[in-house]
Short mmCIF file of N, CA and C in Angstrom, two decimals:
data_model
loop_
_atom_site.label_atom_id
_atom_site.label_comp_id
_atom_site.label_asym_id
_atom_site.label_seq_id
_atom_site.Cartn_x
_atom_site.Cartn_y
_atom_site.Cartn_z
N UNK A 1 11.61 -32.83 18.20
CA UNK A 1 11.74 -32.00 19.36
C UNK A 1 10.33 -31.55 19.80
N UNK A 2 9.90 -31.69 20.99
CA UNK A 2 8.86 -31.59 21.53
C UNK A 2 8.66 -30.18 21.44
N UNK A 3 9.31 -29.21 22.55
CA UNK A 3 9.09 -28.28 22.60
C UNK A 3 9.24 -27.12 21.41
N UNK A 4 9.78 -27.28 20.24
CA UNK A 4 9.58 -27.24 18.72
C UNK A 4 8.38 -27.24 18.27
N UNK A 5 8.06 -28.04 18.28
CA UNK A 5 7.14 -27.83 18.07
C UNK A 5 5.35 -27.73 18.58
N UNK A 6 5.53 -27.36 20.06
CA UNK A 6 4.72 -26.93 20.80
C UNK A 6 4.91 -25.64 20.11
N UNK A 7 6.36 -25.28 20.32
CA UNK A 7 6.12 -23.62 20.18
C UNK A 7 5.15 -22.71 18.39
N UNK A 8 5.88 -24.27 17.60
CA UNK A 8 5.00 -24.42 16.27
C UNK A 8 3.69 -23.69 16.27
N UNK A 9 3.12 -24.84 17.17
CA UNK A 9 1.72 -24.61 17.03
C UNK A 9 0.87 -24.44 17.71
N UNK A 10 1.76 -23.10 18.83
CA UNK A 10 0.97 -21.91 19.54
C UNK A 10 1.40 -20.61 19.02
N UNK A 11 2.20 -20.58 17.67
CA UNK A 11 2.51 -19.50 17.02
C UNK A 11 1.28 -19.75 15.95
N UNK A 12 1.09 -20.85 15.58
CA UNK A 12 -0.12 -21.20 14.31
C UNK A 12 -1.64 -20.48 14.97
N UNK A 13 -1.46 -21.02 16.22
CA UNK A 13 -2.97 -20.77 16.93
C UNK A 13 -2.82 -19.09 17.21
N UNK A 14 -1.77 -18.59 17.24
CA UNK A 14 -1.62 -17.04 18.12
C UNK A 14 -1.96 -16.01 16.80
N UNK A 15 -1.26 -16.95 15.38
CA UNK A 15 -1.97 -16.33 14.13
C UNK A 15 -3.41 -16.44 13.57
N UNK A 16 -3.78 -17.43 13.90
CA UNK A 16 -5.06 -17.73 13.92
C UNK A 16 -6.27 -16.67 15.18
N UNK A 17 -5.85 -16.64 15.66
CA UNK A 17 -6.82 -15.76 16.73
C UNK A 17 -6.52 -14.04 16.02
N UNK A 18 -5.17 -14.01 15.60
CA UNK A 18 -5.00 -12.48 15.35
C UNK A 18 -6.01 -12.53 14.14
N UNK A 19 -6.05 -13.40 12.87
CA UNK A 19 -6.58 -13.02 12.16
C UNK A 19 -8.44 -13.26 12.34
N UNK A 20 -8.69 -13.80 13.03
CA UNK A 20 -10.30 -13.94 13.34
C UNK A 20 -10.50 -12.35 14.67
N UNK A 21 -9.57 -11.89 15.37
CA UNK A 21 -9.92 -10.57 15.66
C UNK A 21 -9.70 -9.10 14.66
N UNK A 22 -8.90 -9.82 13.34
CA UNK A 22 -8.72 -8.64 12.60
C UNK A 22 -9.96 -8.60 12.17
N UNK A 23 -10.83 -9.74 11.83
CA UNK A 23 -11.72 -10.10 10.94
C UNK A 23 -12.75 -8.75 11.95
N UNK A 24 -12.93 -9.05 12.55
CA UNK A 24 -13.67 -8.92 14.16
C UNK A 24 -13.80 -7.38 14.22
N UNK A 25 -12.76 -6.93 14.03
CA UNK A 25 -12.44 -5.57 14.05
C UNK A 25 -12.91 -4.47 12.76
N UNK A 26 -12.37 -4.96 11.82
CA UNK A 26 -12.52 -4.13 10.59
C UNK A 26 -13.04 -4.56 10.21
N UNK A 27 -14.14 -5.79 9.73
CA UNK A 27 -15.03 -6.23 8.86
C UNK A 27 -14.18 -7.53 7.65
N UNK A 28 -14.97 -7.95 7.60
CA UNK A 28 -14.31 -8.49 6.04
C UNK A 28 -13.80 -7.75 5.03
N UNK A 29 -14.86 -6.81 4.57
CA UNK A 29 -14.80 -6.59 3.12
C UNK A 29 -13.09 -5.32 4.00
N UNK A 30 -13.23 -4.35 4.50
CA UNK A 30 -11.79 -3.63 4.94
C UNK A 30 -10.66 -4.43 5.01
N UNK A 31 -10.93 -6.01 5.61
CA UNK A 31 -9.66 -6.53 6.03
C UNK A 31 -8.98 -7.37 4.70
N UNK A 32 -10.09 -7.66 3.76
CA UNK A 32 -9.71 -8.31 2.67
C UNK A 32 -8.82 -7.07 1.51
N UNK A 33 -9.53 -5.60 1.69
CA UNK A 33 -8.68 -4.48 1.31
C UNK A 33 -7.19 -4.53 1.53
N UNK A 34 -7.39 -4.60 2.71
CA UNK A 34 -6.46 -4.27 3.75
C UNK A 34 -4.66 -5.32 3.24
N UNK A 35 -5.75 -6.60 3.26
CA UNK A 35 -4.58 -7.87 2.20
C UNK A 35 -4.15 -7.21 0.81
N UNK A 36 -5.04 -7.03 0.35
CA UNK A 36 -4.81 -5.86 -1.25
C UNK A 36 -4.20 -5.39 -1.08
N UNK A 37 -4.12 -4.26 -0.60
CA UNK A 37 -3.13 -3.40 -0.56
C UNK A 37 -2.06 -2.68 0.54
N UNK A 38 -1.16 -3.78 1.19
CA UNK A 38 -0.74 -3.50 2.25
C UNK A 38 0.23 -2.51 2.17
N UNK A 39 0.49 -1.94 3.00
CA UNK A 39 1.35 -0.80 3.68
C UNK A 39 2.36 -1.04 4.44
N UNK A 40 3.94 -0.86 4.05
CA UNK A 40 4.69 -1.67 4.70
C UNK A 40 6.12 -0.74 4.58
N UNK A 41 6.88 -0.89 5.89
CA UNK A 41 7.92 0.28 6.02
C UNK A 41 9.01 -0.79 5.27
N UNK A 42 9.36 -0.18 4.08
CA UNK A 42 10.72 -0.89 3.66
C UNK A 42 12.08 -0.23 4.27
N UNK A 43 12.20 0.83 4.56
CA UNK A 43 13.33 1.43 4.79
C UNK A 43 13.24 2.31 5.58
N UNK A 44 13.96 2.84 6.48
CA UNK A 44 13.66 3.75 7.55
C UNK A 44 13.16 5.30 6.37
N UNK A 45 12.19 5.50 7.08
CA UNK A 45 11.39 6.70 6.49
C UNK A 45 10.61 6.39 5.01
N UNK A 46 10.76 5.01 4.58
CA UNK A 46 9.88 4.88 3.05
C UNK A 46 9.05 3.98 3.07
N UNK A 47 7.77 3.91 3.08
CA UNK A 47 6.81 2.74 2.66
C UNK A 47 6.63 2.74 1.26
N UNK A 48 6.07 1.48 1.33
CA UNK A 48 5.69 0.91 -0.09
C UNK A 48 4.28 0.63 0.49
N UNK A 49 3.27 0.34 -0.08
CA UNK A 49 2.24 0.16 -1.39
C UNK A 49 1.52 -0.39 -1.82
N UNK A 50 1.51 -1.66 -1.92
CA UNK A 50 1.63 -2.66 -3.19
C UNK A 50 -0.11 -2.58 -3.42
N UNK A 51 -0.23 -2.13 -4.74
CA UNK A 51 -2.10 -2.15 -4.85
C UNK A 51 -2.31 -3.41 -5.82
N UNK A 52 -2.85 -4.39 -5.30
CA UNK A 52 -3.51 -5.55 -6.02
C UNK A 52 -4.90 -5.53 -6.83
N UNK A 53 -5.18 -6.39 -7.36
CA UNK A 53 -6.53 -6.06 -7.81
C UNK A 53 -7.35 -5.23 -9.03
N UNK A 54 -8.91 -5.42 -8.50
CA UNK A 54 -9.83 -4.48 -8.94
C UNK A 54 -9.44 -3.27 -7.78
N UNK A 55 -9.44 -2.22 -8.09
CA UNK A 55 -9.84 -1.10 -7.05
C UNK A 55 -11.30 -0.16 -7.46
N UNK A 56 -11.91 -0.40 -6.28
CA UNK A 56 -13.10 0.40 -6.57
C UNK A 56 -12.94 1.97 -5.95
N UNK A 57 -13.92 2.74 -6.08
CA UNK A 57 -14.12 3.47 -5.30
C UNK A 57 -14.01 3.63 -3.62
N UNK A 58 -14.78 3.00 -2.84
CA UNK A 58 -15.08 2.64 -1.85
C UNK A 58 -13.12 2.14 -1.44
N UNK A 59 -13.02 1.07 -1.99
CA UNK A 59 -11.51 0.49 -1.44
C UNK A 59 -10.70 1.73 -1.97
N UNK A 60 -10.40 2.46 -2.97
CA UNK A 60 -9.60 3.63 -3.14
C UNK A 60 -9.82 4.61 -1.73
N UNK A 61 -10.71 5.03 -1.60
CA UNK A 61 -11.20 6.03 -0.37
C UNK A 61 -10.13 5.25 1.01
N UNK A 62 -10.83 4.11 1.65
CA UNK A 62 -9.96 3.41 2.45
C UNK A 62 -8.59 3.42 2.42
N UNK A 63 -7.96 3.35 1.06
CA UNK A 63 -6.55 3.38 1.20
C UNK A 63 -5.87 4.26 1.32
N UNK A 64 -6.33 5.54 0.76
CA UNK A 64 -6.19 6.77 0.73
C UNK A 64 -5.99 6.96 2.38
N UNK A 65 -6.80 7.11 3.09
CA UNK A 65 -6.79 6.89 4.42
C UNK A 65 -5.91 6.38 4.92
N UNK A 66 -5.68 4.88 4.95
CA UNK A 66 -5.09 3.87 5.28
C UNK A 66 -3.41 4.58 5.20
N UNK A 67 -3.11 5.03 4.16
CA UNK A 67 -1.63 5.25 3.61
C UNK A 67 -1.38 6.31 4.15
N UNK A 68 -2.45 7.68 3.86
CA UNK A 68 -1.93 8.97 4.15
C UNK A 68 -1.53 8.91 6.22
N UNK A 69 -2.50 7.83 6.61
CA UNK A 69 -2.21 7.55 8.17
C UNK A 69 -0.88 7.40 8.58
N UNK A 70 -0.59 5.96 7.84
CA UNK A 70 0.64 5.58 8.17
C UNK A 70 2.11 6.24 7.46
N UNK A 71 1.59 7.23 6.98
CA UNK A 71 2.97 7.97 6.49
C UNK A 71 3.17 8.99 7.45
N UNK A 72 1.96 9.29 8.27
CA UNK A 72 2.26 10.26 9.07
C UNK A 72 2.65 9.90 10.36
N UNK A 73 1.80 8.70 11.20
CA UNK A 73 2.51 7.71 12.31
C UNK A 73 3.95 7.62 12.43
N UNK A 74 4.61 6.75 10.77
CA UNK A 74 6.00 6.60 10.96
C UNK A 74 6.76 7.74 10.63
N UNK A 75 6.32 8.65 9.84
CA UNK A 75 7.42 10.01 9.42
C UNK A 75 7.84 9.75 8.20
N UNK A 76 6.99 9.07 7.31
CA UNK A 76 7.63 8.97 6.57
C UNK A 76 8.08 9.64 5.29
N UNK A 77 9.30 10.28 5.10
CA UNK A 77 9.60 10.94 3.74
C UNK A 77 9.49 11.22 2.18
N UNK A 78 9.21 9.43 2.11
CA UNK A 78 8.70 8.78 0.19
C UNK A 78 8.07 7.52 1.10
N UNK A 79 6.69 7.61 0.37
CA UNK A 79 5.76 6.36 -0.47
C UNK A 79 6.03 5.91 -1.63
N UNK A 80 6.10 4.70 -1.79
CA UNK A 80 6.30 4.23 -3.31
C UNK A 80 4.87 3.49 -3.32
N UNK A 81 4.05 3.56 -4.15
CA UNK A 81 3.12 3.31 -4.52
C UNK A 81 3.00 2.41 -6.08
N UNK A 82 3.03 1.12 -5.96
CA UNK A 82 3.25 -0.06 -6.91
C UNK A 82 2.05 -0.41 -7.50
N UNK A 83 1.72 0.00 -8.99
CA UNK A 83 0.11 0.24 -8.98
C UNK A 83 0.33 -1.01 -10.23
N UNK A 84 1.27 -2.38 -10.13
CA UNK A 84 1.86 -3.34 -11.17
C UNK A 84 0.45 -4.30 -11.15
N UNK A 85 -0.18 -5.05 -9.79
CA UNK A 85 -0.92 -5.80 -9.52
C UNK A 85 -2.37 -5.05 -9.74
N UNK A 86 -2.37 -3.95 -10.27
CA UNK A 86 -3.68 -3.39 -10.46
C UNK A 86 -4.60 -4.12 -11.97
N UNK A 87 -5.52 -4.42 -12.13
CA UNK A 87 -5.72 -5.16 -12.85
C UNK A 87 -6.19 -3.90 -13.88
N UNK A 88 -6.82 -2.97 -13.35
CA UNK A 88 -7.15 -1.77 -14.03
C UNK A 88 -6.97 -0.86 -13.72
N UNK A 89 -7.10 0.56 -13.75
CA UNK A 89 -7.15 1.91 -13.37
C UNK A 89 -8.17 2.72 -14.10
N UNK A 90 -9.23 3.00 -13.74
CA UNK A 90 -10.21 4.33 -14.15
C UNK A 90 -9.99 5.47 -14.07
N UNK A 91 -10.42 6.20 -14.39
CA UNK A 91 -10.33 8.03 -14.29
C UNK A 91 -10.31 8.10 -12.51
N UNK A 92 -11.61 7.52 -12.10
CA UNK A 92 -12.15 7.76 -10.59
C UNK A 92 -10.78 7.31 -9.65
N UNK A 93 -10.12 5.80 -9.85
CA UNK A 93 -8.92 4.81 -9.17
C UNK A 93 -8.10 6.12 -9.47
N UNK A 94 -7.84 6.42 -10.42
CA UNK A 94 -6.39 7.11 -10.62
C UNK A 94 -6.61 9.05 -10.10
N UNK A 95 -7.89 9.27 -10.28
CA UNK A 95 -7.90 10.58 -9.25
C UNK A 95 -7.61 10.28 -8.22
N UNK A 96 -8.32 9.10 -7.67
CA UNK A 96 -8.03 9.04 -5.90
C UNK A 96 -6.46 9.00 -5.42
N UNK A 97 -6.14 8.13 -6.68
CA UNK A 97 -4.46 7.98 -6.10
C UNK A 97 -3.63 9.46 -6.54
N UNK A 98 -3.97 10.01 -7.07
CA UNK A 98 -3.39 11.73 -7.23
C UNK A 98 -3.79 12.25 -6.01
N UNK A 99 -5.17 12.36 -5.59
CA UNK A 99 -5.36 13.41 -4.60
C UNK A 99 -4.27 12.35 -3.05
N UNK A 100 -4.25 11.36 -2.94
CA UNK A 100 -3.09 10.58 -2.49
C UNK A 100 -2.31 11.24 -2.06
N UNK A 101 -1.27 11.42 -3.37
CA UNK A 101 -0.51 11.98 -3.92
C UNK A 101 -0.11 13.79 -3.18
N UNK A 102 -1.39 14.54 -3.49
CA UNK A 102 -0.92 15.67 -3.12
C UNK A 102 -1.38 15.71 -1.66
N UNK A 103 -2.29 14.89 -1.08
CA UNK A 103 -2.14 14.39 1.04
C UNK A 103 -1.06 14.59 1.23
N UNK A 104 -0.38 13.61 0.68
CA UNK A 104 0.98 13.39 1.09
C UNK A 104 1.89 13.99 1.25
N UNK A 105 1.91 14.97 0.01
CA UNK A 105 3.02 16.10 -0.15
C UNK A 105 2.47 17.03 1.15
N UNK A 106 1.80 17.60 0.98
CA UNK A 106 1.07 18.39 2.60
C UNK A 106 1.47 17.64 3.41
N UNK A 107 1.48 16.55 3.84
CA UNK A 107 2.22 16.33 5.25
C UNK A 107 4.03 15.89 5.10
N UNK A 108 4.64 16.36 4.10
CA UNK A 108 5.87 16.65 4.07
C UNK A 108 6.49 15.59 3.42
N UNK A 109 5.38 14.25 2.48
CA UNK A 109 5.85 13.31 1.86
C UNK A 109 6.13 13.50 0.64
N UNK A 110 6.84 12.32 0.10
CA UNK A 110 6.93 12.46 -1.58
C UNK A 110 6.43 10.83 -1.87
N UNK A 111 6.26 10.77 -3.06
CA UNK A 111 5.93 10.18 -3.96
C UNK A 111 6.20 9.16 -4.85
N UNK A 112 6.76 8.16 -5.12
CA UNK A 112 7.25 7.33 -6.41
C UNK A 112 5.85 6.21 -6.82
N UNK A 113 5.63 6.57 -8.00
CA UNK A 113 4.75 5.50 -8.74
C UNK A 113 5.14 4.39 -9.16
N UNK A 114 5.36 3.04 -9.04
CA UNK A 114 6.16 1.97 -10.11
C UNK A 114 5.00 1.40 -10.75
N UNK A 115 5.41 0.70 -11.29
CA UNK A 115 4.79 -0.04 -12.11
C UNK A 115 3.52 0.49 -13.35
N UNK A 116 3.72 1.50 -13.77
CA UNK A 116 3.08 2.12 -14.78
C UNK A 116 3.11 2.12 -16.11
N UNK A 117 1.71 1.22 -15.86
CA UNK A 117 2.07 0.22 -17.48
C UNK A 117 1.16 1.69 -18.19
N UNK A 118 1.39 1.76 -19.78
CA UNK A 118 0.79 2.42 -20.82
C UNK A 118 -0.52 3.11 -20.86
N UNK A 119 -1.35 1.90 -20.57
CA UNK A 119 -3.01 2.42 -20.34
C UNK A 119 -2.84 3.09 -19.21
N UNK A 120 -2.54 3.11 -17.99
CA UNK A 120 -2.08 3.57 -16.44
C UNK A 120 -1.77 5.34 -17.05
N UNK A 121 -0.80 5.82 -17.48
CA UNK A 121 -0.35 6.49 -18.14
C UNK A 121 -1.13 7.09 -19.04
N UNK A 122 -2.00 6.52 -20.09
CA UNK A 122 -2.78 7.07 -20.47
C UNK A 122 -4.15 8.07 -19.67
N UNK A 123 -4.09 7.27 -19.28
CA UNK A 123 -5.14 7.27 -18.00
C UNK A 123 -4.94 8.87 -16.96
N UNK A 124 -3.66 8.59 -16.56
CA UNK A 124 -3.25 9.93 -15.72
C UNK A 124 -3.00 11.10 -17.06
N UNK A 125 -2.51 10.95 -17.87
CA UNK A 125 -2.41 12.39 -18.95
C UNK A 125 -4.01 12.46 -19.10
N UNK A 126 -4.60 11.58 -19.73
CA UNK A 126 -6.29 12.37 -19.90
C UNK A 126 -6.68 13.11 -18.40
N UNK A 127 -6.17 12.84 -17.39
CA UNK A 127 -7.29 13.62 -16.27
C UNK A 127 -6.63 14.96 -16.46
N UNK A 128 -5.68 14.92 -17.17
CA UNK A 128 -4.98 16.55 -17.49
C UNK A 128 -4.19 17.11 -16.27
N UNK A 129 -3.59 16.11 -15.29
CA UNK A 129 -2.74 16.42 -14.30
C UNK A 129 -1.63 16.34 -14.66
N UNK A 130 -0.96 15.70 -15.72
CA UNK A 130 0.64 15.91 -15.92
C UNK A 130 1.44 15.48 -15.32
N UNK A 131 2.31 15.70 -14.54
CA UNK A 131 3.06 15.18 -13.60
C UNK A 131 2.48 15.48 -11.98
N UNK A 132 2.94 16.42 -11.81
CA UNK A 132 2.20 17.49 -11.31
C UNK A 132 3.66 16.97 -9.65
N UNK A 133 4.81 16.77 -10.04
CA UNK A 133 5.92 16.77 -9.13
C UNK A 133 5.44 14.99 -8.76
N UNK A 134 4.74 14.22 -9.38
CA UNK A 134 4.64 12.75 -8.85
C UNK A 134 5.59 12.30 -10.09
N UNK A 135 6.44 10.94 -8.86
CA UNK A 135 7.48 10.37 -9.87
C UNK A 135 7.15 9.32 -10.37
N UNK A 136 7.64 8.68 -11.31
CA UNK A 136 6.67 7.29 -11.97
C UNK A 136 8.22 6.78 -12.49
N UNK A 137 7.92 5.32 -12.06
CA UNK A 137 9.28 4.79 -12.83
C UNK A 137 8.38 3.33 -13.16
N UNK A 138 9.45 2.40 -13.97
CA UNK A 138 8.65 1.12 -14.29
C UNK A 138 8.47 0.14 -13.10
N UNK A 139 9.12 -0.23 -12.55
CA UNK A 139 9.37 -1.02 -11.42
C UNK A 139 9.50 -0.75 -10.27
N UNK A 140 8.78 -1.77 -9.11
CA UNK A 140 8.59 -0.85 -7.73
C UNK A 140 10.20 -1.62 -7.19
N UNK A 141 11.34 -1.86 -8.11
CA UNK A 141 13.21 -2.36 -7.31
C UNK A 141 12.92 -0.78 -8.05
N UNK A 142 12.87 -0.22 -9.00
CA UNK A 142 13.69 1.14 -9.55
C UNK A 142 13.17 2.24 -8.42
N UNK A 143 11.77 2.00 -7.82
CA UNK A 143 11.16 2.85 -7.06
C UNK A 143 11.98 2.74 -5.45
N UNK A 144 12.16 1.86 -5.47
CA UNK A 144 12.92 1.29 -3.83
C UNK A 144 14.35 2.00 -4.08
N UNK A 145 15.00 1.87 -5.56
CA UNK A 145 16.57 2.28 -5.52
C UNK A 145 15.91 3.30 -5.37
N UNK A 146 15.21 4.57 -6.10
CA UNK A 146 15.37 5.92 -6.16
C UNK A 146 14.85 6.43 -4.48
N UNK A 147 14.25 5.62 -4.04
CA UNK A 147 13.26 5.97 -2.45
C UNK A 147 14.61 6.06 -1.74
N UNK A 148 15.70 5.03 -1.82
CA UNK A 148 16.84 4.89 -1.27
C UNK A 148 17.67 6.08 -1.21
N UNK A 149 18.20 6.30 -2.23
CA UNK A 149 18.90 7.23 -2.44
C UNK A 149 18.38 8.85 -2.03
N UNK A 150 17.05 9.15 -1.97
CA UNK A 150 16.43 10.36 -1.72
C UNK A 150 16.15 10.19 0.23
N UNK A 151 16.38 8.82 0.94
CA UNK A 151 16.36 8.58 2.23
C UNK A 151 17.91 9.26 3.00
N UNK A 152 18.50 9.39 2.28
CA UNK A 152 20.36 9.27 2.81
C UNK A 152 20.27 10.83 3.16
#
């Protein structure tokens, strides 16, 4: 089918231009962040998260930003924040994602952590914050059921 695939591959080219003006726009090193750790409405009023990677300083700061923005744009009620693809977490990564954390609550959000492996955990009890009302479950499906149920 002809027109099949014309339409193919002026959707290929229409993605192609978006991503050489994202490039364009935010820089590399932001837009390659930006792939890291995208921000994405799963459910009316809940985003997710997903943090990949190394996180440095510099990319923690950005996301921080990045997230506390778009929770406030859409309205949103719970962030789930999936920290599974993190390759590490430092004292510095895991303050930033607390002070996150209490942004959020100030603009009327809540919280779910998934994927919080042991060292992760270790990590947040040494900064001597505790819970401090942030929820942590193993998995960002257990974080999506509980985001669910606190949406209704």
């Amino acid at each position: 089918d002809v027109d099949k695939e014309d339409t193919i591959r002026r959707t290929r080219f229409m993605s192609l231009c978006f991503m050489v003006l994202s490039l364009a726009f935010l820089g590399v090193r932001e837009f390659r962040w930006a792939l890291e750790s995208p921000i994405l409405e799963a459910l009316d009023g809940v985003l997710v998260s997903v943090l990949v990677g190394a996180m440095s300083s510099d990319r923690a700061a950005d996301w921080t930003l990045r997230v506390v923005n778009a929770a406030y744009a859409k309205q949103a009620k719970t962030v789930v924040i999936d920290v599974t693809g993190l390759s590490c977490i430092d004292t510095a990564v895991a303050d930033t994602i607390l002070r996150t954390v209490r942004a959020l609550k100030i603009i009327g959000g809540e919280c779910i952590m998934s994927g919080v492996r042991p060292e992760v955990a270790q990590t947040i009890v040494g900064l001597g914050v505790g819970s401090n009302g942030l929820t942590t479950v193993a998995t960002l499906r257990q974080g999506l059921e509980r985001a669910a149920v606190g949406a209704k």
